[in-house]
Coordinates of C-alpha atoms in Angstrom, one line a residue:
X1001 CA 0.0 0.0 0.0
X1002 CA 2.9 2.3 0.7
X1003 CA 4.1 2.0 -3.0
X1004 CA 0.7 2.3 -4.4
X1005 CA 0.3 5.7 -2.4
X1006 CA 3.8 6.8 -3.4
X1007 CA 3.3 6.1 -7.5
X1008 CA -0.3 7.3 -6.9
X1009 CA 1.3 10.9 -5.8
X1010 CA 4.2 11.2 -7.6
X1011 CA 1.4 10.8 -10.9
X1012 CA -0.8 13.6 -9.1
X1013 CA 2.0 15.7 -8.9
X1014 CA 3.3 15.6 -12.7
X1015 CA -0.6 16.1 -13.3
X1016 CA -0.4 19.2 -11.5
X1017 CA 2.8 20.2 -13.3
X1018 CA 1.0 19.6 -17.0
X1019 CA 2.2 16.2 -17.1
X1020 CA -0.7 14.4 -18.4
X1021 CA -1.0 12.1 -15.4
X1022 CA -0.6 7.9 -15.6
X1023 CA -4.7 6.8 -16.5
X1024 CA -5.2 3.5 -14.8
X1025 CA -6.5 1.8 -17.5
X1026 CA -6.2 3.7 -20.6
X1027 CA -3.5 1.3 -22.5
X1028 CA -3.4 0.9 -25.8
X1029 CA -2.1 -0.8 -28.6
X1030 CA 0.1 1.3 -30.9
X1031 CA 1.6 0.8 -34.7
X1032 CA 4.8 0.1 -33.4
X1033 CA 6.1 -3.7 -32.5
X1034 CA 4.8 -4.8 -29.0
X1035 CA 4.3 -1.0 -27.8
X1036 CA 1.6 0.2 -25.9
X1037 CA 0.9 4.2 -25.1
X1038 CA -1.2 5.5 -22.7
X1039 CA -4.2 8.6 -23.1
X1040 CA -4.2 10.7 -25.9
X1041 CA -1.6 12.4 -27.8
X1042 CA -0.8 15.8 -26.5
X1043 CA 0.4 18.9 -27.9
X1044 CA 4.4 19.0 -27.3
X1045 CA 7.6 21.4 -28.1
X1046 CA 10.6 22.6 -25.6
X1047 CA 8.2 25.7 -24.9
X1048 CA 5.7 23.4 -23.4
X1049 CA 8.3 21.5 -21.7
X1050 CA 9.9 24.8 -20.1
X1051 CA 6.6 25.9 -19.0
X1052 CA 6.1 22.3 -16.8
X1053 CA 9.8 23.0 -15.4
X1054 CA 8.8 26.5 -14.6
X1055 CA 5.7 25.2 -12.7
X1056 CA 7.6 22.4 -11.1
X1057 CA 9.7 24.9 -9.5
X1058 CA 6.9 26.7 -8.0
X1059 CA 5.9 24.5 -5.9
X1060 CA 7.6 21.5 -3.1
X1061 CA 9.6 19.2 -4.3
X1062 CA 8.8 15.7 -3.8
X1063 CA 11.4 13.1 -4.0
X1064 CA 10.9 10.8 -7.3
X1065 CA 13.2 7.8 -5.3
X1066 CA 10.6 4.7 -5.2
X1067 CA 11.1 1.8 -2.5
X1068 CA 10.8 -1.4 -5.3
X1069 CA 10.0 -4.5 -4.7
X1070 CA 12.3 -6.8 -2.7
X1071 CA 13.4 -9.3 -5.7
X1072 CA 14.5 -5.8 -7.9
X1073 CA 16.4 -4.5 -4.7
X1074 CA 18.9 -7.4 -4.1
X1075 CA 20.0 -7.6 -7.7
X1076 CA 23.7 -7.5 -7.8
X1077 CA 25.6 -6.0 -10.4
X1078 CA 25.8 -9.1 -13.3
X1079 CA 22.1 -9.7 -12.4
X1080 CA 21.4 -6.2 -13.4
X1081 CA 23.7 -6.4 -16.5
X1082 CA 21.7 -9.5 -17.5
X1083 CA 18.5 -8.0 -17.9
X1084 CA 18.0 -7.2 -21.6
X1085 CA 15.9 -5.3 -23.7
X1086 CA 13.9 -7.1 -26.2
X1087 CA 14.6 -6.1 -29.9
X1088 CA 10.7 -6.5 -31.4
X1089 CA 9.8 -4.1 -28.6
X1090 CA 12.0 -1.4 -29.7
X1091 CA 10.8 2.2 -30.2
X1092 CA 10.3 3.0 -34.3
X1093 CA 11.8 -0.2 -35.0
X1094 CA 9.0 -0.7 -37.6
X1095 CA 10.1 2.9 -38.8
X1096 CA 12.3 3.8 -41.7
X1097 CA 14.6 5.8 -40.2
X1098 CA 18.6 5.2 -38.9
X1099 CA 17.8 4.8 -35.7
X1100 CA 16.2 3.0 -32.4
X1101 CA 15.6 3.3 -28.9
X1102 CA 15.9 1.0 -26.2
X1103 CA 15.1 0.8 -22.6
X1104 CA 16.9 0.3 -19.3
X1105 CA 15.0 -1.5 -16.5
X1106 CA 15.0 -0.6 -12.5
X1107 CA 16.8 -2.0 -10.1
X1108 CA 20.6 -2.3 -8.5
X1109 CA 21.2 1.6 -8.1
X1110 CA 18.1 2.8 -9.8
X1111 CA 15.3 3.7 -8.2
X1112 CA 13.4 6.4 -9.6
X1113 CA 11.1 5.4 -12.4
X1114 CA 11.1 7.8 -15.7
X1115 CA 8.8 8.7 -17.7
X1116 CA 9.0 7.8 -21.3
X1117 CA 7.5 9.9 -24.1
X1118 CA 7.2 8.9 -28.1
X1119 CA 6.8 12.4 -29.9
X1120 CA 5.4 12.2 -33.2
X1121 CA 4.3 15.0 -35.5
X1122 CA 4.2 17.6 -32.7
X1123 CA 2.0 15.3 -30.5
X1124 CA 4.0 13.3 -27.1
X1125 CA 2.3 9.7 -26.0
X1126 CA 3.5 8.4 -22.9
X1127 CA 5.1 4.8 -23.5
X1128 CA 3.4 2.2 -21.1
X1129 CA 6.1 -0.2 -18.9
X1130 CA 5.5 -3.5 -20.1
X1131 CA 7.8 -6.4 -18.3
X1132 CA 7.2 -8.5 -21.6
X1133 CA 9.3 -5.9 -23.8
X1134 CA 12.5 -7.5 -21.2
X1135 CA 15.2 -10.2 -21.4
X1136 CA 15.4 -11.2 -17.6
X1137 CA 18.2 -13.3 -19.0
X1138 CA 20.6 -14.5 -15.0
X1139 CA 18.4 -12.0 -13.2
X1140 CA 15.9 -14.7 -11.6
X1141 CA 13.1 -12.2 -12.6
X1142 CA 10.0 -13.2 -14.4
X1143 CA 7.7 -11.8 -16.8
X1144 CA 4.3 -11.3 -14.9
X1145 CA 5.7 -11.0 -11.1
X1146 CA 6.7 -7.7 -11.3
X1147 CA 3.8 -4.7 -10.8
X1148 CA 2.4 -3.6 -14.1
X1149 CA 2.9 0.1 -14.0
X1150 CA 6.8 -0.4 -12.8
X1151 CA 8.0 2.1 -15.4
X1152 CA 11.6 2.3 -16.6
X1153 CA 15.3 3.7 -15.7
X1154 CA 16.3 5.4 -18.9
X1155 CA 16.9 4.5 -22.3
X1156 CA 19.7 4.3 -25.0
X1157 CA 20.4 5.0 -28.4
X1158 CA 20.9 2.4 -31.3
X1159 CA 21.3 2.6 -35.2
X1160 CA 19.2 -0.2 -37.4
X1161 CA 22.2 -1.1 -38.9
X1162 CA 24.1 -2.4 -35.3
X1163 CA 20.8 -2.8 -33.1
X1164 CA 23.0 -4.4 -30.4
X1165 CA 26.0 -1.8 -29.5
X1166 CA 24.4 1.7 -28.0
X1167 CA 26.1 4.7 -29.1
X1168 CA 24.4 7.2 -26.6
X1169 CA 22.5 6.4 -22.8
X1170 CA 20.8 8.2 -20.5
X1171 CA 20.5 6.5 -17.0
X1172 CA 20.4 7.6 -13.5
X1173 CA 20.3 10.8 -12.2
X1174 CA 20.9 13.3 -14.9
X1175 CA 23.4 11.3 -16.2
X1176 CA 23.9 10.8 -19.5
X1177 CA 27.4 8.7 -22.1
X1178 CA 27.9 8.5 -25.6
X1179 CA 30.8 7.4 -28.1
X1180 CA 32.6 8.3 -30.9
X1181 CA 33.6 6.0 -33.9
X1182 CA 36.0 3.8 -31.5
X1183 CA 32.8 2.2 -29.8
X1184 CA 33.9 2.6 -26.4
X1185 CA 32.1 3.9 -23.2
X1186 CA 34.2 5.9 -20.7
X1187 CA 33.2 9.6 -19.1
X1188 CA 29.6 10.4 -18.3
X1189 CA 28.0 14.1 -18.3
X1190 CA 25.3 15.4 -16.8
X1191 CA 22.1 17.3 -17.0
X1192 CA 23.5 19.4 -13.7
X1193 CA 26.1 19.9 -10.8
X1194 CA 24.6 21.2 -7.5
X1195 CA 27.0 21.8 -4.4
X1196 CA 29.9 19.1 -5.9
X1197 CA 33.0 19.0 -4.0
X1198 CA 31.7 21.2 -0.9
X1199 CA 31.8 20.3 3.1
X1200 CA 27.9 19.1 2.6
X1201 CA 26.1 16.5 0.6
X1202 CA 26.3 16.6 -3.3
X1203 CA 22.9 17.5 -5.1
X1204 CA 22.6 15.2 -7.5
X1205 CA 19.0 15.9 -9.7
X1206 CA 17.3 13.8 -11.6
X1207 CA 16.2 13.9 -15.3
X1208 CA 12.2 12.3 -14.6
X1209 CA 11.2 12.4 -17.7
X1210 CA 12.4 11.9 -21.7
X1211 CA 10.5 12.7 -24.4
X1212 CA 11.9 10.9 -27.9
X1213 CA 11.2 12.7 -31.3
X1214 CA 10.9 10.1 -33.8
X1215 CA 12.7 11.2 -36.9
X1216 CA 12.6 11.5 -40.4
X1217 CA 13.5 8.3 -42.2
X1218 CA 16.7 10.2 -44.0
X1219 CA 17.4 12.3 -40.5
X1220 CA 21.5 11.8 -39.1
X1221 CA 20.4 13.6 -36.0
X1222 CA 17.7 12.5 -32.7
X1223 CA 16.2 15.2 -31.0
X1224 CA 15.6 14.5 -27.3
X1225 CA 13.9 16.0 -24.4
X1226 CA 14.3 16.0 -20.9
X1227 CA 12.9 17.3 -17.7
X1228 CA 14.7 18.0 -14.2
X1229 CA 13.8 18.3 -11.2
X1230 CA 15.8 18.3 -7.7
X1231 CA 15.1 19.9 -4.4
X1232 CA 16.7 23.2 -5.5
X1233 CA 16.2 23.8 -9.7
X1234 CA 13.9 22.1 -11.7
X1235 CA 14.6 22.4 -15.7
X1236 CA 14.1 21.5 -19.3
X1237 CA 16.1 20.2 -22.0
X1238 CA 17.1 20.0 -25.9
X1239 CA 19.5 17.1 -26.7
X1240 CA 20.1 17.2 -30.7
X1241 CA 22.0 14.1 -30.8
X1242 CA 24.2 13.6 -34.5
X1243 CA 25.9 10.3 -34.5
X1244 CA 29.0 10.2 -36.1
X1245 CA 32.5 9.5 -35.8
X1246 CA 32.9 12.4 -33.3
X1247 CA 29.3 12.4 -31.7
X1248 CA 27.7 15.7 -31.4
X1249 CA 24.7 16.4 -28.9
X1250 CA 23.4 20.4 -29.1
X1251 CA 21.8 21.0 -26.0
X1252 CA 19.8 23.9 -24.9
X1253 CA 18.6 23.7 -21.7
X1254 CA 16.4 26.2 -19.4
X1255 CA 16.7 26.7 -15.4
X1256 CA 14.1 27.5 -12.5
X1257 CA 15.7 27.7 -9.2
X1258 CA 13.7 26.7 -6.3
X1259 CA 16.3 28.5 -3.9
X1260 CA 19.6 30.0 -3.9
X1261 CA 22.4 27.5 -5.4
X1262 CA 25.7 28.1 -3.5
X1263 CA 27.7 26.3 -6.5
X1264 CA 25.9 25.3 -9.7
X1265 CA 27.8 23.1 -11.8
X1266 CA 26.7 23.9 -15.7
X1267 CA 27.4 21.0 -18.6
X1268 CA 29.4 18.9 -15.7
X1269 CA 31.9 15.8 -17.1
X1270 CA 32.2 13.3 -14.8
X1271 CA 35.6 11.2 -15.4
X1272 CA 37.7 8.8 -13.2
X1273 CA 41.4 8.5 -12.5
X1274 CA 43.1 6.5 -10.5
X1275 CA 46.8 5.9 -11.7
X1276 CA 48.4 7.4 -14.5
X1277 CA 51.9 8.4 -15.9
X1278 CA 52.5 11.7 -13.5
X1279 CA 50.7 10.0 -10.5
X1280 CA 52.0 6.3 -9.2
X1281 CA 50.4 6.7 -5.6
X1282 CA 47.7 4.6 -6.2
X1283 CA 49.4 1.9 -8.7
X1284 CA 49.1 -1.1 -6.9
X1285 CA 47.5 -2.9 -10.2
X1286 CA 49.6 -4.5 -12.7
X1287 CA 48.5 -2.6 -15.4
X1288 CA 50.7 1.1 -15.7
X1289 CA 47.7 3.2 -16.1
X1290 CA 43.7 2.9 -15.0
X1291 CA 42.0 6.3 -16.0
X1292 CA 39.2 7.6 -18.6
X1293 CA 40.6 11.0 -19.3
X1294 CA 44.2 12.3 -18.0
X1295 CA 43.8 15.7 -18.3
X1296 CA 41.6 18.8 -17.9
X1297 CA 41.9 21.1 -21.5
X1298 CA 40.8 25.0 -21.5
X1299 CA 40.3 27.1 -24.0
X1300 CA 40.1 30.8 -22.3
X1301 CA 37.4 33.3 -23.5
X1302 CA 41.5 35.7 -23.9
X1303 CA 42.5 32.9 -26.0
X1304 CA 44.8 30.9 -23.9
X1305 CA 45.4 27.0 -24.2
X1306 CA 45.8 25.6 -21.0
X1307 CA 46.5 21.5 -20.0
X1308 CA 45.7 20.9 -16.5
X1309 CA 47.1 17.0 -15.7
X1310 CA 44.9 14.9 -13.3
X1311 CA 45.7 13.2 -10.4
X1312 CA 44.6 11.2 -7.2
X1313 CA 45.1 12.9 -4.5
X1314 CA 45.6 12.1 -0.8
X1315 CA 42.3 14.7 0.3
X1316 CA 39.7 16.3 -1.5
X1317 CA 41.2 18.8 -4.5
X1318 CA 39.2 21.7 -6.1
X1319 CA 40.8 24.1 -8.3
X1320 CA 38.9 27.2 -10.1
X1321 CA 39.9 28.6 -13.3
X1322 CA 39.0 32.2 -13.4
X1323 CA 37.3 32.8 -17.2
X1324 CA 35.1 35.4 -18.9
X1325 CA 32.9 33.6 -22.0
X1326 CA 35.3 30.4 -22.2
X1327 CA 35.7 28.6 -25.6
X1328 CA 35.9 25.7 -24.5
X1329 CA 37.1 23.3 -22.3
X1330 CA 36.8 19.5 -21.5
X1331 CA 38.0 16.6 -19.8
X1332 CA 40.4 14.6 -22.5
X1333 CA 41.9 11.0 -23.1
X1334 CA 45.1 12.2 -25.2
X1335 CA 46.8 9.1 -24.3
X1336 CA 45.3 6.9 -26.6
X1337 CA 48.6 4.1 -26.9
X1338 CA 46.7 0.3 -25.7
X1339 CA 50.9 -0.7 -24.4
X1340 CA 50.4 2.7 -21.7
X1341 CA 47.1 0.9 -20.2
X1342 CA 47.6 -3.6 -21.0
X1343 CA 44.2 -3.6 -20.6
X1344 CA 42.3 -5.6 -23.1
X1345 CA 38.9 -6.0 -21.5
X1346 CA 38.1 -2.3 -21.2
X1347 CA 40.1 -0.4 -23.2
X1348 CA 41.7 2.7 -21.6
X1349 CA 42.9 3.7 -24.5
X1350 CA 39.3 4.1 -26.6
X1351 CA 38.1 6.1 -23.7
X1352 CA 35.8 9.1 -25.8
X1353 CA 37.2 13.1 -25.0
X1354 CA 34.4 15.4 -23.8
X1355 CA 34.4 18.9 -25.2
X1356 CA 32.0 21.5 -24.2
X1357 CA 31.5 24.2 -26.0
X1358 CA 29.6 27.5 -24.9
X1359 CA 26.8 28.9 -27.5
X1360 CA 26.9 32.5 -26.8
X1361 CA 28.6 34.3 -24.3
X1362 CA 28.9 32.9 -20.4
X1363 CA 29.6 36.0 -18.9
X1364 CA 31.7 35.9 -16.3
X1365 CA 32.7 32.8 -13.9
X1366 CA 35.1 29.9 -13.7
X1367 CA 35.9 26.0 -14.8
X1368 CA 35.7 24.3 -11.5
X1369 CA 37.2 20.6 -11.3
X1370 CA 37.1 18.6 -8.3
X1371 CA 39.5 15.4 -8.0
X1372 CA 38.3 12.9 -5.2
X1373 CA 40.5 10.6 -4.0
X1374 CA 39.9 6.8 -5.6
X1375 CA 41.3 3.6 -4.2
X1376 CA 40.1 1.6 -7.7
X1377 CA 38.9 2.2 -11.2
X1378 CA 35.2 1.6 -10.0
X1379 CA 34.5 5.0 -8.4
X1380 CA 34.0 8.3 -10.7
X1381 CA 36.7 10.3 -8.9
X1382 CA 36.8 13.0 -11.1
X1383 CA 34.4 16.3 -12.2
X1384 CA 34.7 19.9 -14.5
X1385 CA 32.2 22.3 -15.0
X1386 CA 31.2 25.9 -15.5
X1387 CA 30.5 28.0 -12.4
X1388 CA 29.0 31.2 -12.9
X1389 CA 30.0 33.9 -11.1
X1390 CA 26.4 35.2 -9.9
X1391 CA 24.6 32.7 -7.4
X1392 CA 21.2 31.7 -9.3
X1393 CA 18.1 32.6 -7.4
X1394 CA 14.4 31.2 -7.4
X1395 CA 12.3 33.2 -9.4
X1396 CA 14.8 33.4 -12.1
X1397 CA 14.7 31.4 -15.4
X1398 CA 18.3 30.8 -16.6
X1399 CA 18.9 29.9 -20.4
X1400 CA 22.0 28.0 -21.5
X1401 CA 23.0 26.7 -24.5
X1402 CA 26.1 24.2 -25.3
X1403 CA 27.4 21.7 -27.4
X1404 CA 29.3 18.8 -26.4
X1405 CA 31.7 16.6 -29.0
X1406 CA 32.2 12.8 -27.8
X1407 CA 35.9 10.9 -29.5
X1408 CA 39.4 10.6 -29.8
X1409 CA 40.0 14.4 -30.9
X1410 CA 37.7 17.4 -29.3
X1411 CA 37.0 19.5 -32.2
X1412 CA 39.1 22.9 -31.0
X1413 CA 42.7 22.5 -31.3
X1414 CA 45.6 24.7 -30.1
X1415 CA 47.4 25.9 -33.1
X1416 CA 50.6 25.5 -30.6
X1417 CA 52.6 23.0 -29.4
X1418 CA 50.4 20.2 -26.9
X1419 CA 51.7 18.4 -23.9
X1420 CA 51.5 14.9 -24.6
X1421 CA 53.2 13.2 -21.4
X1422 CA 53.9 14.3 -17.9
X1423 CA 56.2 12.7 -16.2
X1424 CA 56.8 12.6 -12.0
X1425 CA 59.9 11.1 -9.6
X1426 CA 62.5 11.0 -7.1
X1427 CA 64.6 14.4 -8.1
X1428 CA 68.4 14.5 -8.3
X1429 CA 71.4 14.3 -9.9
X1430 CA 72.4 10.0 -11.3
X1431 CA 75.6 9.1 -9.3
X1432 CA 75.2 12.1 -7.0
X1433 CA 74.1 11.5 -3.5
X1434 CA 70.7 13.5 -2.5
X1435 CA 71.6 16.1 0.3
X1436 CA 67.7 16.8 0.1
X1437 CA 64.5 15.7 -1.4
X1438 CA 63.6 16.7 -4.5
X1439 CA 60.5 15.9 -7.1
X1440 CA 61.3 15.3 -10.8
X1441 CA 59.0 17.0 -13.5
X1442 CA 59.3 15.5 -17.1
X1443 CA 57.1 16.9 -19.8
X1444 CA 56.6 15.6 -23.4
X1445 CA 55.5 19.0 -26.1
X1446 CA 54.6 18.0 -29.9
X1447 CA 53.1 19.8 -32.4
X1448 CA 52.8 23.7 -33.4
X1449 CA 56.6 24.8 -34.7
X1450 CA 58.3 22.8 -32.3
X1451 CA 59.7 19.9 -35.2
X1452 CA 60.7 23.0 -36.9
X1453 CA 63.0 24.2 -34.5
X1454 CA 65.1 21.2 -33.3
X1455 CA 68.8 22.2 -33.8
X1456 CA 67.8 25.6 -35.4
X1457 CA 66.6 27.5 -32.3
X1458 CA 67.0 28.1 -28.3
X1459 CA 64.3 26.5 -27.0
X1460 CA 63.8 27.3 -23.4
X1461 CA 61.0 26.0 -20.3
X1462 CA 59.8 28.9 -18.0
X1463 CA 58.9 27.2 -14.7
X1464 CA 56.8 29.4 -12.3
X1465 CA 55.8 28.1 -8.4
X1466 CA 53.9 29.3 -5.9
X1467 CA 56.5 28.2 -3.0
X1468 CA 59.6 26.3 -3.1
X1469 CA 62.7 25.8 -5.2
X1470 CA 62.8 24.9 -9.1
X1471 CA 66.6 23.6 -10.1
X1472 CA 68.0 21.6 -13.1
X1473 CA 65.8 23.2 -15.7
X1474 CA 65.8 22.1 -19.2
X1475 CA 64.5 21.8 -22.3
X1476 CA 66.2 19.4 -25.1
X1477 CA 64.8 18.3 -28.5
X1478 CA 62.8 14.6 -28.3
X1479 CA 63.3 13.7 -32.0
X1480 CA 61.4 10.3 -31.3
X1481 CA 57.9 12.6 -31.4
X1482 CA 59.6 15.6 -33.4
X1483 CA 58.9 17.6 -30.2
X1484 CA 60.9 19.1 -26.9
X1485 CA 61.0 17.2 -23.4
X1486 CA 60.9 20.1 -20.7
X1487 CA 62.3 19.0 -17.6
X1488 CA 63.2 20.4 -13.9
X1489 CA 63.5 19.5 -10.2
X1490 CA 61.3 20.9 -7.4
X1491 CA 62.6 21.1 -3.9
X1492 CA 59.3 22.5 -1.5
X1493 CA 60.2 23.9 2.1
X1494 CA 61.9 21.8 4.4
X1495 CA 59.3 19.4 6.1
X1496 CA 56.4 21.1 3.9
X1497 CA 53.4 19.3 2.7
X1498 CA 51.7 22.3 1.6
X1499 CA 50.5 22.4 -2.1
X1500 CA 52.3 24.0 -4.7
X1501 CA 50.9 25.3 -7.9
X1502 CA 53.2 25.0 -11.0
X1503 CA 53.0 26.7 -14.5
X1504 CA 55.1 26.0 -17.8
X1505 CA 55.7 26.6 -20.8
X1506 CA 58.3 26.2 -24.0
X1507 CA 59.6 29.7 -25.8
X1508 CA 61.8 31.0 -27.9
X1509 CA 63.3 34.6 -28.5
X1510 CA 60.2 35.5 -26.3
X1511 CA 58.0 33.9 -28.6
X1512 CA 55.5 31.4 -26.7
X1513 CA 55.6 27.7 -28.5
X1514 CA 52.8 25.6 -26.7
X1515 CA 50.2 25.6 -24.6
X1516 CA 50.1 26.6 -20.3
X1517 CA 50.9 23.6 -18.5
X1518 CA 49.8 23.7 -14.9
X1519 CA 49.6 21.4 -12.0
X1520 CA 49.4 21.2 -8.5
X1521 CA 52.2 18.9 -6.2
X1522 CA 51.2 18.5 -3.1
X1523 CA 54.6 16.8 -0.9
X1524 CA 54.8 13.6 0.5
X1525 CA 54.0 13.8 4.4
X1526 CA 57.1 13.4 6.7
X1527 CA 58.2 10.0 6.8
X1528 CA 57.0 9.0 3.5
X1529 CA 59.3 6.8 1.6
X1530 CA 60.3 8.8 -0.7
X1531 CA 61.3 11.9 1.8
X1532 CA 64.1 9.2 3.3
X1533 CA 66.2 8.3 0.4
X1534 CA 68.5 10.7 0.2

């Protein structure tokens, strides 16, 4: 009785909002393969959806979460992955066009049903839940024991042509993947960042409905909708998805706060690193390198490239990046070599880029990122977004507009030299004893002039810190990748585990060859291994 009340209000609510709420028995059969829709097609466009964000947000929120039933809660994770959708139930799959849609069941870590929408010729029919349209495949589910009006988790994205690999999902939360030509799932985005990374609980809102636009038999592109909601903004959404070999989604997106946001986290990438090249601590695995992305890329609204290495580090991290109307920025896999990861299950190296790029001007602000520390490849550790600068306030309606390219190479490059490797270790002289400890910096540049200028040019690395001591600075040409390796030692204070910020880059008779590299070293504690070899 306590789930039947809790569907039964969460469907008076939406009603309330303009949501045409869930008729008990108003099924019906539609021209699609095993589909059903319920009530009468309705007027839709992203005006109509804006207007039932705006109305959300004037009133309570009530939590969407749903207790499910006991056999659906103790699913573990392969059960969960077992559960398949059924191809002869999937949405337009007796259509012309390029592409399908499939849906995700409840259960494991999902527990707030979503609404699903067809939208055909202006007009949005909610789809009904039907367990029949699922593959309980290891699960120990069955057809018929689960309630009828159940409804679904999310959905994903399929072409006719490969009906069993997805190349775009959206599933818990706002959370949303896709992948370029390589195939290969690996960062997530999502609708929204409330609060991430601050000395309280992360807001985490969810999308609770999707409405699919079924599209024209010769159309490359799917237009999806999506509505928010979350104790403090509720919100609409325009995903123009173009598949491709770099995927494109266009979003345009419209906010009603419920309350002031202290830290509002606009088209958020959510990434995971635990061990790379320039950060061992972690590597207790036998492959060299676990991570998605390795590196945070800006693109500053003055023009500057910037490469911001990732890390996992010891406590919380948050850095802001100052901008006014960025370009672009985005978390990115440039390591893309299979011998750098050994890992043939998953693929490291396949991982997609995420580049976000502002439509119109953002005013002023900053990129936030937030790295978490991470003890194994399972936990998203890592998160950049755009923070404006004024704190949105209920009452407002906030309009923001994006685009976001998924694959190997984000669409904006520097017309400079790129960091390619970063390199960290024990600092020092070979055959010299240490007096001191000392941390060794060794960073790869290619691209721009730079093959140009071996053995023709003085090529020189300017090394700023915010503390400490920079020593055996160099710069020498790395003819292997036609580029420069910049090296140098930092020695921090005596007995200082205090962070230090780091900037670099390559010139030459004052002429600035790449991009700004910057990081942040945080010492080893006293006592650490490292501080007693010397």
């Amino acid at each position: 009785m306590q789930r039947r009340d809790f569907i039964r209000n969460a469907s008076l609510a939406l009603a309330a909002f303009g949501l045409p709420s869930l008729p008990a028995c108003a099924a019906s059969k539609s021209g699609q393969l095993g589909l059903r829709r319920l009530g009468q097609p309705q007027p839709f466009d992203f005006a109509t959806l804006k207007g039932q964000a705006r109305a959300l947000a004037q009133a309570p929120y009530q939590s969407h979460k749903r207790v499910l039933p006991g056999k659906l809660e103790a699913l573990d994770w392969d059960q969960y992955q077992s559960i398949g959708y059924r191809q002869d139930h999937a949405l337009w799959a007796d259509q012309p066009g390029k592409f399908q849609a499939k849906f995700f069941h409840l259960g494991l870590y999902f527990h707030s049903p979503v609404r699903m929408y067809d939208v055909v010729d202006g007009k949005a029919q909610e789809l009904a839940y039907d367990g029949a349209a699922f593959n309980y495949g290891k699960s120990g589910l069955k057809n018929g024991e689960l309630p009828a009006d159940l409804g679904f988790a999310g959905f994903r994205l399929n072409t006719r042509k490969d009906t069993d690999r997805d190349f775009a999902a959206f599933l818990g939360a706002s959370y949303f993947r896709a992948v370029g030509k390589e195939g290969q799932y690996g960062q997530s985005a999502r609708g929204l960042a409330i609060d991430t990374g601050m000395g309280k609980p992360e807001e985490f809102p969810d999308f609770i409905a999707y409405y699919l636009e079924q599209p024209a038999a010769d159309s490359d592109t799917i237009i999806v909708y999506a509505l928010l909601d979350s104790p403090s903004v509720a919100g609409a959404y325009r995903f123009a998805v173009t598949n491709g070999d770099v995927l494109l989604m266009d979003i345009d997106s419209a906010l009603y706060p419920r309350k002031t946001i202290e830290r509002l986290g606009i088209a958020p990438c959510t990434s995971m690193y635990q061990v790379g090249e320039n950060d061992r601590r972690m590597g207790w695995d036998w492959r060299p390198e676990i991570h998605d992305t390795d590196g945070l890329s800006l693109w500053t609204g003055a023009g500057e490239w910037i490469w911001r290495p990732l890390v996992n580090p010891r406590n919380l991290r948050f850095n802001m990046f100052v901008d006014r109307n960025p370009r672009g920025f985005g978390l990115l896999q440039r390591d893309r070599n299979f011998e750098h990861y050994q890992d043939d299950g998953v693929f490291y190296e396949k991982r997609p880029c995420l580049w976000v790029e502002p439509k119109g001007e953002w005013g002023e602000g900053s990129v936030q990122l937030v790295e978490i520390p991470t003890v194994d490849e399972t936990f998203d550790n890592i998160v950049a977004f755009w923070n404006p600068k004024e704190k949105p306030q209920p009452g407002q309606e906030l309009l923001v507009g994006y685009r976001l390219y998924w694959g190997a190479q984000p669409p904006a490059h520097t017309p400079l030299a790129h960091c390619v490797a970063s390199r960290t270790g024990l600092g020092g002289v070979i055959g010299k004893k240490r007096e001191y400890f000392s941390w060794r910096f060794a960073l790869d540049f290619e691209g721009g002039e730079l093959a140009s200028l071996i053995d023709k040019a003085d090529v020189e690395a300017v090394v700023e810190t915010s503390r400490g001591r920079v020593e055996i600075v160099s710069a020498r040409p790395l003819r292997e990748i036609k580029g420069y390796r910049a090296m140098f030692d930092l020695v921090p204070p005596e007995g200082s585990s205090e962070q230090i910020d780091i900037r670099l880059y390559l010139r030459s008779g004052g002429k600035t060859l790449t991009e700004t590299w910057l990081y942040q070293y945080t010492p080893p504690p006293a006592g650490a291994p490292e501080r007693t070899l010397y």
